[in-house]
Amino acid sequence: MLIKNACIENVETLNDIRIEDGIFKEIGKVIEKPDEDVIDLKGKLLLPPFIESHVHLDTCLTAGDPVWNMSGTLFEGIECWSKRKEKLNREDIRERVNRVVRMYAANGIQFIRTHVDITDPSLTAMKALLELKEELKDVMEIQIVAFPQEGILSYPNGKQLMIDAVEMGADVVGAIPHFEFTREYSVESLDFALKLAADKNKLVDVHCDEIDDEASRGLETVATRALELGLYDKVTASHTTAMHSYNNAYVLRLMRLLKMSRINFVANPLVNTHLQGRIDTYPKRRGVTRVKELLAEGINVSFGHDDIYDPWYPMGNGSLRDVVFLGLHVCQMMGYEEIMNSYKLISHNAAKTLHICDHYGIEVSKPASFIVLDADNYYDALIKDAVVLYSYRNGRKIAENTPSERKVLF
Ligand code: 17E
Ligand code: FE2
């Protein structure tokens, strides 16, 4: 198959791509062969597939069931979820995750890192997600984080549940230091999680300091252990919203450690602008970590959706476009280059976090996985909210959309 006249990753000169056996064979000016299938993109934007680097698939599509989160805080969300967890079962999870994965696929996402709540003595969600990961692998690569929603030290048998989840096949070890009962538990939970990951050769992704408390300093422990255990970029700190409230003198000191540790960050602008600042009057904190400053220091940051219609977020549609759009506003990253390159927050940067760079990207000899947007470049795509015209995975089309037509009658 030959793809002609693609604008690859905003490069103005149009290029062609030949795909054979599900692999990118040639990229550049390619001579058409007789009898070859040809798609002429006429200058449309071609990107590597989008990546969801942070979502909770097990909780998606449960908003209001059995109760709505009235305060809009993270903590009430955890209480609502705890009630919903009581009636969790395999079929319920399979039905919801199958729907959400298709929503994502329609929006050009082909890779998902999902956190899965393991503070459940029967590990129902973990078992269901492991099955779904295998069943869906031809259309979606799913990475599973064993996520201790109600704590490792503060939940009965929390350490053993984490060990069991890792034995069962979780790819990534999680933690939630700001939810543990005490600061000591918080540090011990991180020591436990990072040592376990080092022993079992797993990645780490911590829900870290997702609170408006400037004294919440799980991040320095995560970064120190990442450095000392030699885990480095296998470790990710998600949310880190307390960094929004840290004083600048502390952040200056912290940045040195963060750079040395080489850990990744994931910010979730839609959800954290909604959950954070809830105890503020005015001015209200935005609740998103210091994305612009982290990127300026050369630290890897990606953006995630976090939730789709669940106790922590009553909206969401599986499109990362809104995540990027709001993120650029709230992080004040609205310079021309920042807008143009912002797709990297949901593609290349996320690929580094997920450790999938060996099979990701528009490069000869890599799997022919890519998306085409109905836009000239990513700036244009953001403004128009452009649809994903095609999503190809290993050379096979797995989703397509038709742009809707709008008529103005004057
Ligand atoms: N659980 C949590 O601790 N934090 C979140 N943002 C979500 C679930 C969505
Ligand atoms: Fe999360």
GROMACS .gro file of C-alpha atoms and ligand atoms in nm:
model
  420
    1MET     CA    1   0.000   0.000   0.000
    2LEU     CA    2   0.118   0.352  -0.079
    3ILE     CA    3   0.014   0.661   0.118
    4LYS     CA    4   0.079   0.972  -0.093
    5ASN     CA    5   0.118   1.339  -0.004
    6ALA     CA    6   0.111   1.314   0.374
    7CYS     CA    7   0.206   1.603   0.598
    8ILE     CA    8   0.406   1.393   0.845
    9GLU     CA    9   0.424   1.547   1.193
   10ASN     CA   10   0.372   1.908   1.071
   11VAL     CA   11   0.656   1.893   0.815
   12GLU     CA   12   0.544   2.120   0.531
   13THR     CA   13   0.709   1.920   0.250
   14LEU     CA   14   0.469   1.638   0.166
   15ASN     CA   15   0.599   1.282   0.172
   16ASP     CA   16   0.489   0.934   0.065
   17ILE     CA   17   0.493   0.617   0.270
   18ARG     CA   18   0.504   0.258   0.145
   19ILE     CA   19   0.366  -0.008   0.375
   20GLU     CA   20   0.437  -0.379   0.329
   21ASP     CA   21   0.351  -0.666   0.563
   22GLY     CA   22   0.228  -0.420   0.826
   23ILE     CA   23   0.564  -0.238   0.836
   24PHE     CA   24   0.680   0.106   0.713
   25LYS     CA   25   0.902   0.010   0.417
   26GLU     CA   26   0.984   0.346   0.258
   27ILE     CA   27   0.927   0.708   0.360
   28GLY     CA   28   1.004   1.001   0.131
   29LYS     CA   29   0.940   1.042  -0.239
   30VAL     CA   30   0.818   0.697  -0.335
   31ILE     CA   31   0.755   0.578  -0.694
   32GLU     CA   32   0.412   0.418  -0.742
   33LYS     CA   33   0.410   0.054  -0.853
   34PRO     CA   34   0.148  -0.080  -1.095
   35ASP     CA   35  -0.149  -0.246  -0.915
   36GLU     CA   36  -0.057  -0.090  -0.581
   37ASP     CA   37  -0.334   0.036  -0.349
   38VAL     CA   38  -0.287   0.412  -0.326
   39ILE     CA   39  -0.437   0.663  -0.083
   40ASP     CA   40  -0.371   1.028  -0.169
   41LEU     CA   41  -0.391   1.232   0.151
   42LYS     CA   42  -0.359   1.563  -0.037
   43GLY     CA   43  -0.156   1.721   0.240
   44LYS     CA   44  -0.354   1.597   0.541
   45LEU     CA   45  -0.173   1.556   0.872
   46LEU     CA   46  -0.028   1.212   0.948
   47LEU     CA   47   0.086   1.141   1.303
   48PRO     CA   48   0.191   0.842   1.509
   49PRO     CA   49  -0.114   0.709   1.699
   50PHE     CA   50  -0.222   0.897   2.008
   51ILE     CA   51  -0.141   0.745   2.346
   52GLU     CA   52  -0.355   0.760   2.659
   53SER     CA   53  -0.085   0.765   2.927
   54HIS     CA   54  -0.320   0.786   3.227
   55VAL     CA   55  -0.675   0.660   3.266
   56HIS     CA   56  -0.877   0.444   3.504
   57LEU     CA   57  -1.062   0.205   3.271
   58ASP     CA   58  -1.214   0.008   3.558
   59THR     CA   59  -1.407   0.312   3.685
   60CYS     CA   60  -1.514   0.461   3.349
   61LEU     CA   61  -1.886   0.511   3.275
   62THR     CA   62  -1.999   0.480   3.637
   63ALA     CA   63  -2.078   0.845   3.721
   64GLY     CA   64  -2.379   0.873   3.952
   65ASP     CA   65  -2.391   0.498   4.019
   66PRO     CA   66  -2.487   0.461   4.299
   67VAL     CA   67  -2.421   0.822   4.406
   68TRP     CA   68  -2.296   1.144   4.249
   69ASN     CA   69  -1.984   1.319   4.372
   70MET     CA   70  -2.146   1.636   4.509
   71SER     CA   71  -1.839   1.821   4.639
   72GLY     CA   72  -1.624   1.753   4.334
   73THR     CA   73  -1.326   1.655   4.549
   74LEU     CA   74  -1.091   1.363   4.491
   75PHE     CA   75  -1.179   1.231   4.836
   76GLU     CA   76  -1.554   1.220   4.782
   77GLY     CA   77  -1.480   1.053   4.448
   78ILE     CA   78  -1.291   0.779   4.631
   79GLU     CA   79  -1.590   0.731   4.866
   80CYS     CA   80  -1.836   0.711   4.573
   81TRP     CA   81  -1.613   0.458   4.399
   82SER     CA   82  -1.583   0.253   4.717
   83LYS     CA   83  -1.964   0.211   4.711
   84ARG     CA   84  -1.964   0.122   4.339
   85LYS     CA   85  -1.685  -0.131   4.401
   86GLU     CA   86  -1.919  -0.342   4.614
   87LYS     CA   87  -2.118  -0.445   4.306
   88LEU     CA   88  -1.826  -0.476   4.068
   89ASN     CA   89  -1.824  -0.792   3.857
   90ARG     CA   90  -1.650  -0.930   3.553
   91GLU     CA   91  -1.934  -0.868   3.304
   92ASP     CA   92  -1.989  -0.513   3.426
   93ILE     CA   93  -1.622  -0.430   3.376
   94ARG     CA   94  -1.600  -0.603   3.038
   95GLU     CA   95  -1.902  -0.417   2.904
   96ARG     CA   96  -1.778  -0.074   3.015
   97VAL     CA   97  -1.415  -0.122   2.910
   98ASN     CA   98  -1.516  -0.254   2.569
   99ARG     CA   99  -1.725   0.058   2.512
  100VAL     CA  100  -1.452   0.296   2.629
  101VAL     CA  101  -1.179   0.127   2.424
  102ARG     CA  102  -1.392   0.181   2.113
  103MET     CA  103  -1.443   0.548   2.205
  104TYR     CA  104  -1.066   0.581   2.229
  105ALA     CA  105  -1.007   0.392   1.904
  106ALA     CA  106  -1.241   0.626   1.716
  107ASN     CA  107  -1.023   0.915   1.834
  108GLY     CA  108  -0.695   0.767   1.709
  109ILE     CA  109  -0.569   0.621   2.035
  110GLN     CA  110  -0.388   0.287   2.005
  111PHE     CA  111  -0.206   0.263   2.338
  112ILE     CA  112  -0.351   0.297   2.688
  113ARG     CA  113  -0.191   0.290   3.031
  114THR     CA  114  -0.473   0.212   3.272
  115HIS     CA  115  -0.463   0.225   3.649
  116VAL     CA  116  -0.669  -0.058   3.798
  117ASP     CA  117  -0.785  -0.045   4.159
  118ILE     CA  118  -0.639  -0.337   4.356
  119THR     CA  119  -0.779  -0.239   4.696
  120ASP     CA  120  -1.036  -0.515   4.660
  121PRO     CA  121  -0.976  -0.851   4.829
  122SER     CA  122  -1.100  -1.041   4.521
  123LEU     CA  123  -0.902  -0.834   4.266
  124THR     CA  124  -1.206  -0.849   4.034
  125ALA     CA  125  -1.103  -0.550   3.820
  126MET     CA  126  -0.743  -0.670   3.782
  127LYS     CA  127  -0.856  -1.013   3.662
  128ALA     CA  128  -1.102  -0.864   3.412
  129LEU     CA  129  -0.849  -0.614   3.277
  130LEU     CA  130  -0.585  -0.882   3.227
  131GLU     CA  131  -0.835  -1.075   3.013
  132LEU     CA  132  -0.932  -0.764   2.817
  133LYS     CA  133  -0.570  -0.669   2.759
  134GLU     CA  134  -0.514  -1.002   2.583
  135GLU     CA  135  -0.844  -0.996   2.390
  136LEU     CA  136  -0.797  -0.641   2.259
  137LYS     CA  137  -0.426  -0.655   2.183
  138ASP     CA  138  -0.466  -0.642   1.804
  139VAL     CA  139  -0.651  -0.311   1.823
  140MET     CA  140  -0.526  -0.154   2.147
  141GLU     CA  141  -0.207  -0.206   2.347
  142ILE     CA  142  -0.309  -0.184   2.712
  143GLN     CA  143  -0.060  -0.143   2.996
  144ILE     CA  144  -0.189  -0.219   3.344
  145VAL     CA  145  -0.090  -0.038   3.663
  146ALA     CA  146  -0.171  -0.211   3.991
  147PHE     CA  147  -0.321   0.095   4.160
  148PRO     CA  148  -0.390   0.085   4.534
  149GLN     CA  149  -0.675   0.340   4.543
  150GLU     CA  150  -0.726   0.315   4.922
  151GLY     CA  151  -0.358   0.284   5.011
  152ILE     CA  152  -0.091   0.019   5.048
  153LEU     CA  153  -0.027   0.061   5.423
  154SER     CA  154  -0.369   0.206   5.506
  155TYR     CA  155  -0.580  -0.071   5.346
  156PRO     CA  156  -0.610  -0.418   5.500
  157ASN     CA  157  -0.361  -0.657   5.343
  158GLY     CA  158  -0.253  -0.382   5.101
  159LYS     CA  159   0.103  -0.504   5.051
  160GLN     CA  160  -0.005  -0.859   4.975
  161LEU     CA  161  -0.270  -0.739   4.726
  162MET     CA  162   0.003  -0.548   4.543
  163ILE     CA  163   0.230  -0.852   4.537
  164ASP     CA  164  -0.058  -1.068   4.410
  165ALA     CA  165  -0.148  -0.818   4.136
  166VAL     CA  166   0.212  -0.812   4.016
  167GLU     CA  167   0.228  -1.193   4.020
  168MET     CA  168  -0.094  -1.205   3.815
  169GLY     CA  169   0.062  -0.993   3.542
  170ALA     CA  170   0.035  -0.619   3.616
  171ASP     CA  171   0.293  -0.430   3.411
  172VAL     CA  172   0.337  -0.136   3.644
  173VAL     CA  173   0.345  -0.089   4.022
  174GLY     CA  174   0.138   0.202   4.160
  175ALA     CA  175   0.111   0.388   4.491
  176ILE     CA  176  -0.089   0.673   4.644
  177PRO     CA  177   0.127   0.839   4.912
  178HIS     CA  178  -0.104   1.141   4.977
  179PHE     CA  179  -0.389   0.905   5.071
  180GLU     CA  180  -0.195   0.699   5.328
  181PHE     CA  181  -0.289   0.772   5.692
  182THR     CA  182   0.047   0.923   5.789
  183ARG     CA  183   0.361   1.070   5.636
  184GLU     CA  184   0.550   0.764   5.765
  185TYR     CA  185   0.310   0.529   5.585
  186SER     CA  186   0.345   0.742   5.276
  187VAL     CA  187   0.725   0.700   5.271
  188GLU     CA  188   0.702   0.330   5.358
  189SER     CA  189   0.448   0.270   5.079
  190LEU     CA  190   0.685   0.426   4.827
  191ASP     CA  191   0.983   0.226   4.957
  192PHE     CA  192   0.774  -0.088   4.921
  193ALA     CA  193   0.639  -0.008   4.573
  194LEU     CA  194   0.969   0.096   4.418
  195LYS     CA  195   1.164  -0.196   4.570
  196LEU     CA  196   0.898  -0.438   4.443
  197ALA     CA  197   0.924  -0.288   4.094
  198ALA     CA  198   1.304  -0.314   4.103
  199ASP     CA  199   1.288  -0.679   4.219
  200LYS     CA  200   1.025  -0.783   3.963
  201ASN     CA  201   1.157  -0.567   3.679
  202LYS     CA  202   0.836  -0.364   3.651
  203LEU     CA  203   0.766  -0.002   3.569
  204VAL     CA  204   0.632   0.236   3.836
  205ASP     CA  205   0.353   0.495   3.812
  206VAL     CA  206   0.260   0.671   4.135
  207HIS     CA  207  -0.051   0.881   4.195
  208CYS     CA  208   0.168   1.137   4.361
  209ASP     CA  209   0.065   1.434   4.575
  210GLU     CA  210  -0.277   1.475   4.415
  211ILE     CA  211  -0.380   1.728   4.677
  212ASP     CA  212  -0.362   2.105   4.731
  213ASP     CA  213  -0.139   2.058   5.036
  214GLU     CA  214   0.200   2.222   4.989
  215ALA     CA  215   0.336   1.987   5.257
  216SER     CA  216   0.257   1.678   5.047
  217ARG     CA  217   0.606   1.573   4.939
  218GLY     CA  218   0.581   1.220   4.810
  219LEU     CA  219   0.751   1.334   4.491
  220GLU     CA  220   1.093   1.386   4.652
  221THR     CA  221   1.079   1.029   4.785
  222VAL     CA  222   0.970   0.887   4.448
  223ALA     CA  223   1.254   1.067   4.270
  224THR     CA  224   1.515   0.974   4.533
  225ARG     CA  225   1.425   0.603   4.521
  226ALA     CA  226   1.414   0.611   4.137
  227LEU     CA  227   1.769   0.740   4.147
  228GLU     CA  228   1.901   0.515   4.423
  229LEU     CA  229   1.747   0.196   4.286
  230GLY     CA  230   1.860   0.280   3.931
  231LEU     CA  231   1.501   0.273   3.805
  232TYR     CA  232   1.528   0.624   3.648
  233ASP     CA  233   1.284   0.670   3.359
  234LYS     CA  234   1.101   0.348   3.444
  235VAL     CA  235   0.932   0.564   3.709
  236THR     CA  236   0.646   0.807   3.652
  237ALA     CA  237   0.486   1.057   3.886
  238SER     CA  238   0.124   1.122   3.792
  239HIS     CA  239  -0.082   1.428   3.892
  240THR     CA  240   0.177   1.595   4.129
  241THR     CA  241  -0.076   1.873   4.180
  242ALA     CA  242   0.077   1.976   4.514
  243MET     CA  243   0.372   2.105   4.310
  244HIS     CA  244   0.134   2.378   4.197
  245SER     CA  245   0.128   2.494   4.561
  246TYR     CA  246   0.494   2.437   4.657
  247ASN     CA  247   0.698   2.748   4.728
  248ASN     CA  248   0.945   2.845   4.455
  249ALA     CA  249   1.251   2.802   4.679
  250TYR     CA  250   1.159   2.439   4.740
  251VAL     CA  251   1.086   2.378   4.369
  252LEU     CA  252   1.428   2.518   4.279
  253ARG     CA  253   1.592   2.260   4.504
  254LEU     CA  254   1.356   1.984   4.390
  255MET     CA  255   1.423   2.040   4.017
  256ARG     CA  256   1.786   1.928   4.055
  257LEU     CA  257   1.673   1.596   4.200
  258LEU     CA  258   1.398   1.555   3.938
  259LYS     CA  259   1.649   1.599   3.656
  260MET     CA  260   1.898   1.360   3.816
  261SER     CA  261   1.624   1.101   3.869
  262ARG     CA  262   1.505   1.119   3.501
  263ILE     CA  263   1.150   1.028   3.608
  264ASN     CA  264   0.849   1.104   3.384
  265PHE     CA  265   0.546   1.315   3.469
  266VAL     CA  266   0.182   1.285   3.366
  267ALA     CA  267  -0.055   1.580   3.409
  268ASN     CA  268  -0.432   1.543   3.375
  269PRO     CA  269  -0.558   1.896   3.308
  270LEU     CA  270  -0.928   1.822   3.259
  271VAL     CA  271  -0.965   1.627   3.579
  272ASN     CA  272  -0.732   1.820   3.807
  273THR     CA  273  -0.874   2.164   3.718
  274HIS     CA  274  -1.206   2.010   3.821
  275LEU     CA  275  -1.095   1.828   4.141
  276GLN     CA  276  -0.836   2.070   4.281
  277GLY     CA  277  -0.891   2.410   4.436
  278ARG     CA  278  -1.214   2.285   4.592
  279ILE     CA  279  -1.124   2.407   4.939
  280ASP     CA  280  -1.015   2.748   4.809
  281THR     CA  281  -1.232   3.055   4.812
  282TYR     CA  282  -1.076   3.313   4.579
  283PRO     CA  283  -0.825   3.313   4.424
  284LYS     CA  284  -0.873   2.943   4.339
  285ARG     CA  285  -0.576   2.729   4.247
  286ARG     CA  286  -0.574   2.574   3.900
  287GLY     CA  287  -0.447   2.245   4.036
  288VAL     CA  288  -0.224   2.144   3.746
  289THR     CA  289   0.143   2.066   3.803
  290ARG     CA  290   0.421   2.288   3.666
  291VAL     CA  291   0.422   2.146   3.314
  292LYS     CA  292   0.585   2.440   3.140
  293GLU     CA  293   0.869   2.457   3.391
  294LEU     CA  294   0.929   2.080   3.388
  295LEU     CA  295   0.947   2.077   3.008
  296ALA     CA  296   1.185   2.376   3.015
  297GLU     CA  297   1.419   2.167   3.232
  298GLY     CA  298   1.412   1.885   2.976
  299ILE     CA  299   1.193   1.662   3.194
  300ASN     CA  300   0.949   1.433   3.011
  301VAL     CA  301   0.581   1.522   3.057
  302SER     CA  302   0.272   1.375   2.892
  303PHE     CA  303  -0.100   1.454   2.927
  304GLY     CA  304  -0.374   1.206   3.020
  305HIS     CA  305  -0.754   1.206   3.031
  306ASP     CA  306  -0.765   1.029   3.372
  307ASP     CA  307  -1.139   0.963   3.370
  308ILE     CA  308  -1.436   0.926   3.142
  309TYR     CA  309  -1.770   0.979   3.314
  310ASP     CA  310  -1.697   0.843   3.661
  311PRO     CA  311  -1.693   0.960   4.026
  312TRP     CA  312  -1.399   1.191   3.957
  313TYR     CA  313  -1.514   1.344   3.631
  314PRO     CA  314  -1.872   1.374   3.504
  315MET     CA  315  -1.769   1.426   3.140
  316GLY     CA  316  -1.522   1.294   2.884
  317ASN     CA  317  -1.543   1.141   2.539
  318GLY     CA  318  -1.218   0.950   2.483
  319SER     CA  319  -1.067   1.227   2.274
  320LEU     CA  320  -0.732   1.356   2.391
  321ARG     CA  321  -0.784   1.673   2.191
  322ASP     CA  322  -0.976   1.837   2.476
  323VAL     CA  323  -0.704   1.732   2.721
  324VAL     CA  324  -0.438   1.906   2.512
  325PHE     CA  325  -0.660   2.206   2.442
  326LEU     CA  326  -0.734   2.276   2.807
  327GLY     CA  327  -0.381   2.184   2.914
  328LEU     CA  328  -0.230   2.446   2.683
  329HIS     CA  329  -0.457   2.711   2.831
  330VAL     CA  330  -0.418   2.626   3.197
  331CYS     CA  331  -0.039   2.577   3.171
  332GLN     CA  332  -0.009   2.896   2.960
  333MET     CA  333   0.168   2.716   2.680
  334MET     CA  334   0.010   2.915   2.398
  335GLY     CA  335   0.321   3.015   2.199
  336TYR     CA  336   0.318   2.917   1.829
  337GLU     CA  337   0.571   2.634   1.868
  338GLU     CA  338   0.408   2.516   2.192
  339ILE     CA  339   0.071   2.482   2.018
  340MET     CA  340   0.214   2.324   1.702
  341ASN     CA  341   0.419   2.068   1.898
  342SER     CA  342   0.156   1.994   2.161
  343TYR     CA  343   0.061   1.662   1.996
  344LYS     CA  344   0.387   1.531   2.147
  345LEU     CA  345   0.221   1.547   2.490
  346ILE     CA  346  -0.012   1.268   2.374
  347SER     CA  347   0.230   1.086   2.145
  348HIS     CA  348   0.611   1.084   2.169
  349ASN     CA  349   0.635   1.199   2.532
  350ALA     CA  350   0.374   0.943   2.635
  351ALA     CA  351   0.563   0.674   2.439
  352LYS     CA  352   0.871   0.742   2.653
  353THR     CA  353   0.666   0.708   2.969
  354LEU     CA  354   0.512   0.378   2.854
  355HIS     CA  355   0.852   0.248   2.731
  356ILE     CA  356   0.712   0.161   2.389
  357CYS     CA  357   0.954   0.365   2.172
  358ASP     CA  358   1.099   0.048   2.015
  359HIS     CA  359   0.773  -0.010   1.825
  360TYR     CA  360   0.632   0.343   1.802
  361GLY     CA  361   0.682   0.624   1.550
  362ILE     CA  362   0.675   0.698   1.178
  363GLU     CA  363   1.007   0.535   1.087
  364VAL     CA  364   1.120   0.278   0.833
  365SER     CA  365   1.105  -0.080   0.969
  366LYS     CA  366   0.867   0.008   1.255
  367PRO     CA  367   0.507  -0.124   1.264
  368ALA     CA  368   0.286   0.074   1.023
  369SER     CA  369   0.067   0.229   1.293
  370PHE     CA  370  -0.044   0.586   1.230
  371ILE     CA  371  -0.340   0.822   1.218
  372VAL     CA  372  -0.455   1.082   0.966
  373LEU     CA  373  -0.630   1.397   1.081
  374ASP     CA  374  -0.856   1.619   0.875
  375ALA     CA  375  -0.617   1.913   0.912
  376ASP     CA  376  -0.309   2.077   0.759
  377ASN     CA  377  -0.104   2.060   1.079
  378TYR     CA  378  -0.167   2.009   1.451
  379TYR     CA  379  -0.235   2.377   1.523
  380ASP     CA  380  -0.511   2.362   1.261
  381ALA     CA  381  -0.632   2.029   1.405
  382LEU     CA  382  -0.669   2.177   1.753
  383ILE     CA  383  -0.859   2.481   1.633
  384LYS     CA  384  -1.094   2.283   1.408
  385ASP     CA  385  -1.130   1.993   1.652
  386ALA     CA  386  -1.042   1.786   1.346
  387VAL     CA  387  -1.165   1.430   1.326
  388VAL     CA  388  -0.930   1.136   1.287
  389LEU     CA  389  -0.999   1.034   0.928
  390TYR     CA  390  -0.814   0.701   0.960
  391SER     CA  391  -0.641   0.498   1.226
  392TYR     CA  392  -0.410   0.224   1.093
  393ARG     CA  393  -0.249  -0.032   1.317
  394ASN     CA  394   0.019  -0.268   1.183
  395GLY     CA  395  -0.096  -0.174   0.832
  396ARG     CA  396  -0.464  -0.252   0.902
  397LYS     CA  397  -0.737   0.013   0.920
  398ILE     CA  398  -0.906  -0.010   1.259
  399ALA     CA  399  -1.112   0.312   1.265
  400GLU     CA  400  -1.232   0.586   1.033
  401ASN     CA  401  -1.447   0.897   1.064
  402THR     CA  402  -1.620   1.121   0.814
  403PRO     CA  403  -1.601   1.495   0.880
  404SER     CA  404  -1.943   1.640   0.952
  405GLU     CA  405  -2.062   1.902   0.707
  406ARG     CA  406  -2.169   2.244   0.832
  407LYS     CA  407  -2.356   2.492   0.617
  408VAL     CA  408  -2.389   2.863   0.675
  409LEU     CA  409  -2.662   3.000   0.452
  410PHE     CA  410  -2.535   3.351   0.380
  41117E     N1  411  -0.833   0.800   4.180
  41117E     C1  412  -0.745   0.890   4.227
  41117E     O1  413  -0.687   0.870   4.333
  41117E     N2  414  -0.721   1.003   4.156
  41117E     C2  415  -0.783   1.024   4.043
  41117E     N3  416  -0.759   1.137   3.974
  41117E     C3  417  -0.875   0.930   3.995
  41117E     C4  418  -0.897   0.818   4.066
  41117E     C5  419  -0.945   0.954   3.867
  412FE2     FE  420  -0.551   0.904   3.810
   0.00000   0.00000   0.00000
